[in-house]
C-alpha atoms as a PDB file:
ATOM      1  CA  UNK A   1     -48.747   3.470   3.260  1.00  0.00           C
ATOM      2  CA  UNK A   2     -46.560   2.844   6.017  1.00  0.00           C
ATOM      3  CA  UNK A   3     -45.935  -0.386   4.696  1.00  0.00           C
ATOM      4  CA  UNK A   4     -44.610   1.183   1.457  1.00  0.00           C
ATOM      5  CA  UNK A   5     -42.293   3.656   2.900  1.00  0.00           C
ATOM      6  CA  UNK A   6     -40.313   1.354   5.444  1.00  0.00           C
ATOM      7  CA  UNK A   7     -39.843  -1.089   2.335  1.00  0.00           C
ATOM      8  CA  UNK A   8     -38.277   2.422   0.307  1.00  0.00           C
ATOM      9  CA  UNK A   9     -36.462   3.365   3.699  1.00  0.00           C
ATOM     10  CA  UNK A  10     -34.937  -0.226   3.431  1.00  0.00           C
ATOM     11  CA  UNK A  11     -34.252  -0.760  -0.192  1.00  0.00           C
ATOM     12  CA  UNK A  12     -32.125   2.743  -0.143  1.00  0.00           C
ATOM     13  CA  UNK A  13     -30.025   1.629   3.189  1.00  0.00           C
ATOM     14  CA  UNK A  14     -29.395  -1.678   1.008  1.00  0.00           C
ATOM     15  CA  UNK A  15     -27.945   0.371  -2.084  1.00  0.00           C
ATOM     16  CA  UNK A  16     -26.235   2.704   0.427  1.00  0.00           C
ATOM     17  CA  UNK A  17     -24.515  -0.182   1.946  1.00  0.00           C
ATOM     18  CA  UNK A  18     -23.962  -1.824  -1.578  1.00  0.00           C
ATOM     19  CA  UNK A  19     -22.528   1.348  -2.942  1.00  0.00           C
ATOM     20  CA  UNK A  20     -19.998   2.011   0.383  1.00  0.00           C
ATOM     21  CA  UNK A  21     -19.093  -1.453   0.069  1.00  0.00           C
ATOM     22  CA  UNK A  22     -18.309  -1.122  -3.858  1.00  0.00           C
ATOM     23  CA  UNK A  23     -16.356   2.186  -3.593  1.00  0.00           C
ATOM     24  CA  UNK A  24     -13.638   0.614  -0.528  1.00  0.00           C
ATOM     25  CA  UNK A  25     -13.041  -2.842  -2.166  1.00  0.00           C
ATOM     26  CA  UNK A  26     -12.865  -1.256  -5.839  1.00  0.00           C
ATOM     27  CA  UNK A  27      -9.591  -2.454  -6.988  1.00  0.00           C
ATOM     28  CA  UNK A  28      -7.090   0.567  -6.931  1.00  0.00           C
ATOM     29  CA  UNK A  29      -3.588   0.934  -9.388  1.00  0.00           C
ATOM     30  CA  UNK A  30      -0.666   0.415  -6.814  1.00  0.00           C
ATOM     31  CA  UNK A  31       1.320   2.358  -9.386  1.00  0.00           C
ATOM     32  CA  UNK A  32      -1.410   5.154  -9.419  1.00  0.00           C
ATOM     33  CA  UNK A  33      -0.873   5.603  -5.825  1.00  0.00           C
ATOM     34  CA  UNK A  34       2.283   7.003  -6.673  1.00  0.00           C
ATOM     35  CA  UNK A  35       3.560  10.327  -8.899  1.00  0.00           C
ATOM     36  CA  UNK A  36       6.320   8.822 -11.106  1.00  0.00           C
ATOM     37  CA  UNK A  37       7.002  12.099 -12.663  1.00  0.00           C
ATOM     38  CA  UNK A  38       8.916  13.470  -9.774  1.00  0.00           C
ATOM     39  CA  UNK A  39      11.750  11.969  -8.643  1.00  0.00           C
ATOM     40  CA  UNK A  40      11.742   9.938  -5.702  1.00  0.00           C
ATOM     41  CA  UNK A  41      13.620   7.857  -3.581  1.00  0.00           C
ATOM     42  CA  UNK A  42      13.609   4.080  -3.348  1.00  0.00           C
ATOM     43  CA  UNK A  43      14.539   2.232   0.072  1.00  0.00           C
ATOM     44  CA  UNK A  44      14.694  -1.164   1.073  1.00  0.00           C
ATOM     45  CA  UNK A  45      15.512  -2.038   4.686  1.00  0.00           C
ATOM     46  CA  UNK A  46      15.682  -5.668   5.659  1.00  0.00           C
ATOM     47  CA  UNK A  47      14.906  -6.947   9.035  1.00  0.00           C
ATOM     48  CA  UNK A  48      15.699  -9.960  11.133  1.00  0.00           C
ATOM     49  CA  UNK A  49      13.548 -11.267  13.803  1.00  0.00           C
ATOM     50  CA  UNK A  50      15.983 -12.178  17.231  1.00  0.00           C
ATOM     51  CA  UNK A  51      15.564 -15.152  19.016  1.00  0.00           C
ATOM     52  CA  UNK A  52      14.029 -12.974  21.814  1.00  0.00           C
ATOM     53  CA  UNK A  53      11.307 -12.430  19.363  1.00  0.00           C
ATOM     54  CA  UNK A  54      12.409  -8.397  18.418  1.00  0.00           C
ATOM     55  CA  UNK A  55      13.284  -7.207  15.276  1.00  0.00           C
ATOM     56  CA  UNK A  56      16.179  -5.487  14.210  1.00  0.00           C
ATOM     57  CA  UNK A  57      16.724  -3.973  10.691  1.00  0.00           C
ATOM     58  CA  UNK A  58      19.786  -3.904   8.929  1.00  0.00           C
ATOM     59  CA  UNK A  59      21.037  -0.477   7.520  1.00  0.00           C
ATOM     60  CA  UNK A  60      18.889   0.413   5.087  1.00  0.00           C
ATOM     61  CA  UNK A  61      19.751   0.764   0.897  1.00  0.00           C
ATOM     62  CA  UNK A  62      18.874   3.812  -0.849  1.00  0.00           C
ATOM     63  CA  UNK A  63      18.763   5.058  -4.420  1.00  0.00           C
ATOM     64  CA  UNK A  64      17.639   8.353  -5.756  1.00  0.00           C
ATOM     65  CA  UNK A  65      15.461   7.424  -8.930  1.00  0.00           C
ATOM     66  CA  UNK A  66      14.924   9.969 -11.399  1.00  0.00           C
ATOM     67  CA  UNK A  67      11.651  10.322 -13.652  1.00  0.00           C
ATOM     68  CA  UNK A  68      11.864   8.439 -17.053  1.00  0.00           C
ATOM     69  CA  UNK A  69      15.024   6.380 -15.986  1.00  0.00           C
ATOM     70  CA  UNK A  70      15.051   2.342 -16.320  1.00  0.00           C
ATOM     71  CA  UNK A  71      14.765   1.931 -12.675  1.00  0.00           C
ATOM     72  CA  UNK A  72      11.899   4.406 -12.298  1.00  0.00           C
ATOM     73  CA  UNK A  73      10.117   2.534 -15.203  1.00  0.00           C
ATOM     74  CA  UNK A  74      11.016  -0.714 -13.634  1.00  0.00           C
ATOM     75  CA  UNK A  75       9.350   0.302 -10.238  1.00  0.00           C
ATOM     76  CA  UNK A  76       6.431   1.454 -11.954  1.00  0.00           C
ATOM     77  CA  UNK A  77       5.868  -1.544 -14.126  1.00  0.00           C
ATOM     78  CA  UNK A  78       5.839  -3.826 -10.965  1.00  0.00           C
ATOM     79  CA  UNK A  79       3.179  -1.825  -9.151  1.00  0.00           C
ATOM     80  CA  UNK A  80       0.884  -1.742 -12.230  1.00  0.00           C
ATOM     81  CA  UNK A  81       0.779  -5.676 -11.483  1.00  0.00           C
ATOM     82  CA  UNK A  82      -0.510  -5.079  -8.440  1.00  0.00           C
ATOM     83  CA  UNK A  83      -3.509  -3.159  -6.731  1.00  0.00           C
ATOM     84  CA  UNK A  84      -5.114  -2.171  -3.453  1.00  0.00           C
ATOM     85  CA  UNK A  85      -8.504  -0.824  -1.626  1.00  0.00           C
ATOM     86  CA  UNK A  86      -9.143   1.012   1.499  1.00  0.00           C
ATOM     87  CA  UNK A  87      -9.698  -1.218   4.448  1.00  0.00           C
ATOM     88  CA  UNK A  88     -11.331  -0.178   7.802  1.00  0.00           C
ATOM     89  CA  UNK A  89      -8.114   1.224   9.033  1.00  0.00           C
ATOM     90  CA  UNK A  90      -8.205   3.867   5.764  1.00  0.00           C
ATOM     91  CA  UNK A  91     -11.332   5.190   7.696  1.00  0.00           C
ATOM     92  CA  UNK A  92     -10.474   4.979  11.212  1.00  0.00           C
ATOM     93  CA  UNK A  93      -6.685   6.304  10.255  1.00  0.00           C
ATOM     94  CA  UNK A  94      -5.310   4.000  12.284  1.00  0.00           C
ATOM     95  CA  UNK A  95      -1.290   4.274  11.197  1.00  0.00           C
ATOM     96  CA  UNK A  96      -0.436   0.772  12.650  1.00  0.00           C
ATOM     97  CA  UNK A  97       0.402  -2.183  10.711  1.00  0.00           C
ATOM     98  CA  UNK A  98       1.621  -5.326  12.086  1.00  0.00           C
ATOM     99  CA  UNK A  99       3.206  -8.138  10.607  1.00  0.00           C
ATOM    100  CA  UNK A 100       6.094  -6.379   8.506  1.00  0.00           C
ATOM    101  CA  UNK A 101       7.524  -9.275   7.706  1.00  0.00           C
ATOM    102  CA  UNK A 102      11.741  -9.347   6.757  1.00  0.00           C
ATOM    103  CA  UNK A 103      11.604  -6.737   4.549  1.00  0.00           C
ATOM    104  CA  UNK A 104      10.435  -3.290   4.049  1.00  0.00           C
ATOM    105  CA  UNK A 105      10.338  -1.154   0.817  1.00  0.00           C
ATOM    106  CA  UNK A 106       9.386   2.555   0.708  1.00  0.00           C
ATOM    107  CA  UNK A 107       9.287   4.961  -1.824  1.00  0.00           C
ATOM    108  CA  UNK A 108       9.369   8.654  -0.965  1.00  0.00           C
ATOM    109  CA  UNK A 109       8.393  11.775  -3.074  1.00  0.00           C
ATOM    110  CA  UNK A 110      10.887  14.975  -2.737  1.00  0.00           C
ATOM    111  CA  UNK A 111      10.373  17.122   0.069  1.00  0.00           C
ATOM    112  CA  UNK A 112       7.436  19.171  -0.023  1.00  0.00           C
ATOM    113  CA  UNK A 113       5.436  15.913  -1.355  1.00  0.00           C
ATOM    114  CA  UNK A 114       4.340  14.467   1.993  1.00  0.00           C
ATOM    115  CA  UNK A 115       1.448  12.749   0.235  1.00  0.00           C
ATOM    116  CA  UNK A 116       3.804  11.015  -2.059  1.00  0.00           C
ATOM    117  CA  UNK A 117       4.960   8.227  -0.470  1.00  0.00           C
ATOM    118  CA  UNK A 118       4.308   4.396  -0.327  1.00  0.00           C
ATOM    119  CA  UNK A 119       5.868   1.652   2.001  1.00  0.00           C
ATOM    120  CA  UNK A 120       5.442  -1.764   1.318  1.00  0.00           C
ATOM    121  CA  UNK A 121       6.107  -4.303   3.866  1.00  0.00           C
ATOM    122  CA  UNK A 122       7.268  -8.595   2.965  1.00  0.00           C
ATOM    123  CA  UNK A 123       4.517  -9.605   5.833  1.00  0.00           C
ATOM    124  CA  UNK A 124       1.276  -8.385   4.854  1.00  0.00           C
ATOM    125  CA  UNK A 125      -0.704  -7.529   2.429  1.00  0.00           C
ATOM    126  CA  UNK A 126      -1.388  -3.760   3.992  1.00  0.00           C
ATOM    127  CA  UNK A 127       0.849  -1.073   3.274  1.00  0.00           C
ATOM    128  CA  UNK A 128       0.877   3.010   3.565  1.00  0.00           C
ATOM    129  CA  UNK A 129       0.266   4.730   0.455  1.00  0.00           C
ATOM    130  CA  UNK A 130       0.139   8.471   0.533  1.00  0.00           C
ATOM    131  CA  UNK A 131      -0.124   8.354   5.076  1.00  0.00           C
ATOM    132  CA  UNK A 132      -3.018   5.984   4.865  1.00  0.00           C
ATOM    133  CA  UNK A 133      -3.131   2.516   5.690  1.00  0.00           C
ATOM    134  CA  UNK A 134      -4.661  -0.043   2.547  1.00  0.00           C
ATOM    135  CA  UNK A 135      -4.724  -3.520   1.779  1.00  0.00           C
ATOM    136  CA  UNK A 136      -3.227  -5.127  -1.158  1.00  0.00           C
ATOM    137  CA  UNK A 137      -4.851  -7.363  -3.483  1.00  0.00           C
ATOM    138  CA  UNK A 138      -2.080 -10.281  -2.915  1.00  0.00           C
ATOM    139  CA  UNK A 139      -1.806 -12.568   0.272  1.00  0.00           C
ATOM    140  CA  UNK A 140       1.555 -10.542   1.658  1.00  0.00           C
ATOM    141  CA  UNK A 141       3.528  -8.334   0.050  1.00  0.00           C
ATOM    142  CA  UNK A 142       6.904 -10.878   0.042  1.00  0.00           C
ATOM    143  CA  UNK A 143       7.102 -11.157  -3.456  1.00  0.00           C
ATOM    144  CA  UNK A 144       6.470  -7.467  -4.687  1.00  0.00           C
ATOM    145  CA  UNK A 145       8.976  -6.307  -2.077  1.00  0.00           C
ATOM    146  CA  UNK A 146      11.457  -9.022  -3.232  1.00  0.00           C
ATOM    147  CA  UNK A 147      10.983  -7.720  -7.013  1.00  0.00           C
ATOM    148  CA  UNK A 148      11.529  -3.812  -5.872  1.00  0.00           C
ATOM    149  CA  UNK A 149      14.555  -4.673  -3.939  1.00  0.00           C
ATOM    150  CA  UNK A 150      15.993  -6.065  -6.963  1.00  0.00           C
ATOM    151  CA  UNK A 151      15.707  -3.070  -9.001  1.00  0.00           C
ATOM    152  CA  UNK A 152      17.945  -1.520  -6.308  1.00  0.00           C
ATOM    153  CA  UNK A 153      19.863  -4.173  -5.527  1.00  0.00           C
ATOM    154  CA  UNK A 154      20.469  -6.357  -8.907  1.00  0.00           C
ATOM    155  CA  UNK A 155      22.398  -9.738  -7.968  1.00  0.00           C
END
């Protein structure tokens, strides 16, 4: 009898464990992260790394994007390419990210949508979406920043 129940005991810790692992690595829309119906505002700052080993960013580009436009559109079609999940830093709420890499692009809700935000840095493949720290399903975030930029910056 004993027997039975540890083996029960066990088998439901297994499918608890299966079942927290499943729901933080389940792929996540990058572009559902974000509410394209408001307007936002789309920044990209670039940084340069010193030979003293600091960074220092250059002044930062800024566009107000309005719902429905070709460069709201734009932004959204390049984050439904991508996705993310939560990471152990989603639970802990650990803010820090290292590794930004030369580039960093953010997108900001109006005021009075704190939640709506999401910063993507060139470095690394974890970013801030809505004040908590995910990682992206791509190695760093280089070439998604570099195809956001871009839309603000056309050359």
């Amino acid at each position: 009898m004993a027997r039975s129940v540890k083996r029960v005991v066990l088998v439901l810790l297994a499918a608890a464990i299966a079942a927290f692992a499943a729901w933080m690595l389940w792929p996540r829309s990058l572009a559902g992260a974000f509410d394209f119906d408001q307007p936002f505002t789309l920044t990209v700052t670039d940084l340069e790394l010193q030979e003293d080993g600091r960074w220092t960013s250059g002044e930062p580009v800024s566009a107000a994007v309005e719902p429905g436009t070709p460069a709201a559109e734009a932004v959204r079609a390049a984050l439904e390419e991508e996705s993310y999940h939560l990471c152990l830093s989603t639970l802990t709420g650990d803010p820090l990210i290292d590794g930004t890499g030369d580039q960093i692009v953010s997108l900001y809700g109006s005021a009075g949508q704190e939640k709506n935000h999401l910063t993507l840095y060139a470095g690394n493949s974890r970013l801030n979406a809505g004040g908590r720290v995910v990682r992206g399903y791509f190695r760093d975030g280089a070439a998604l920043c570099g195809e956001l930029a871009a839309i603000l910056r056309p050359e």
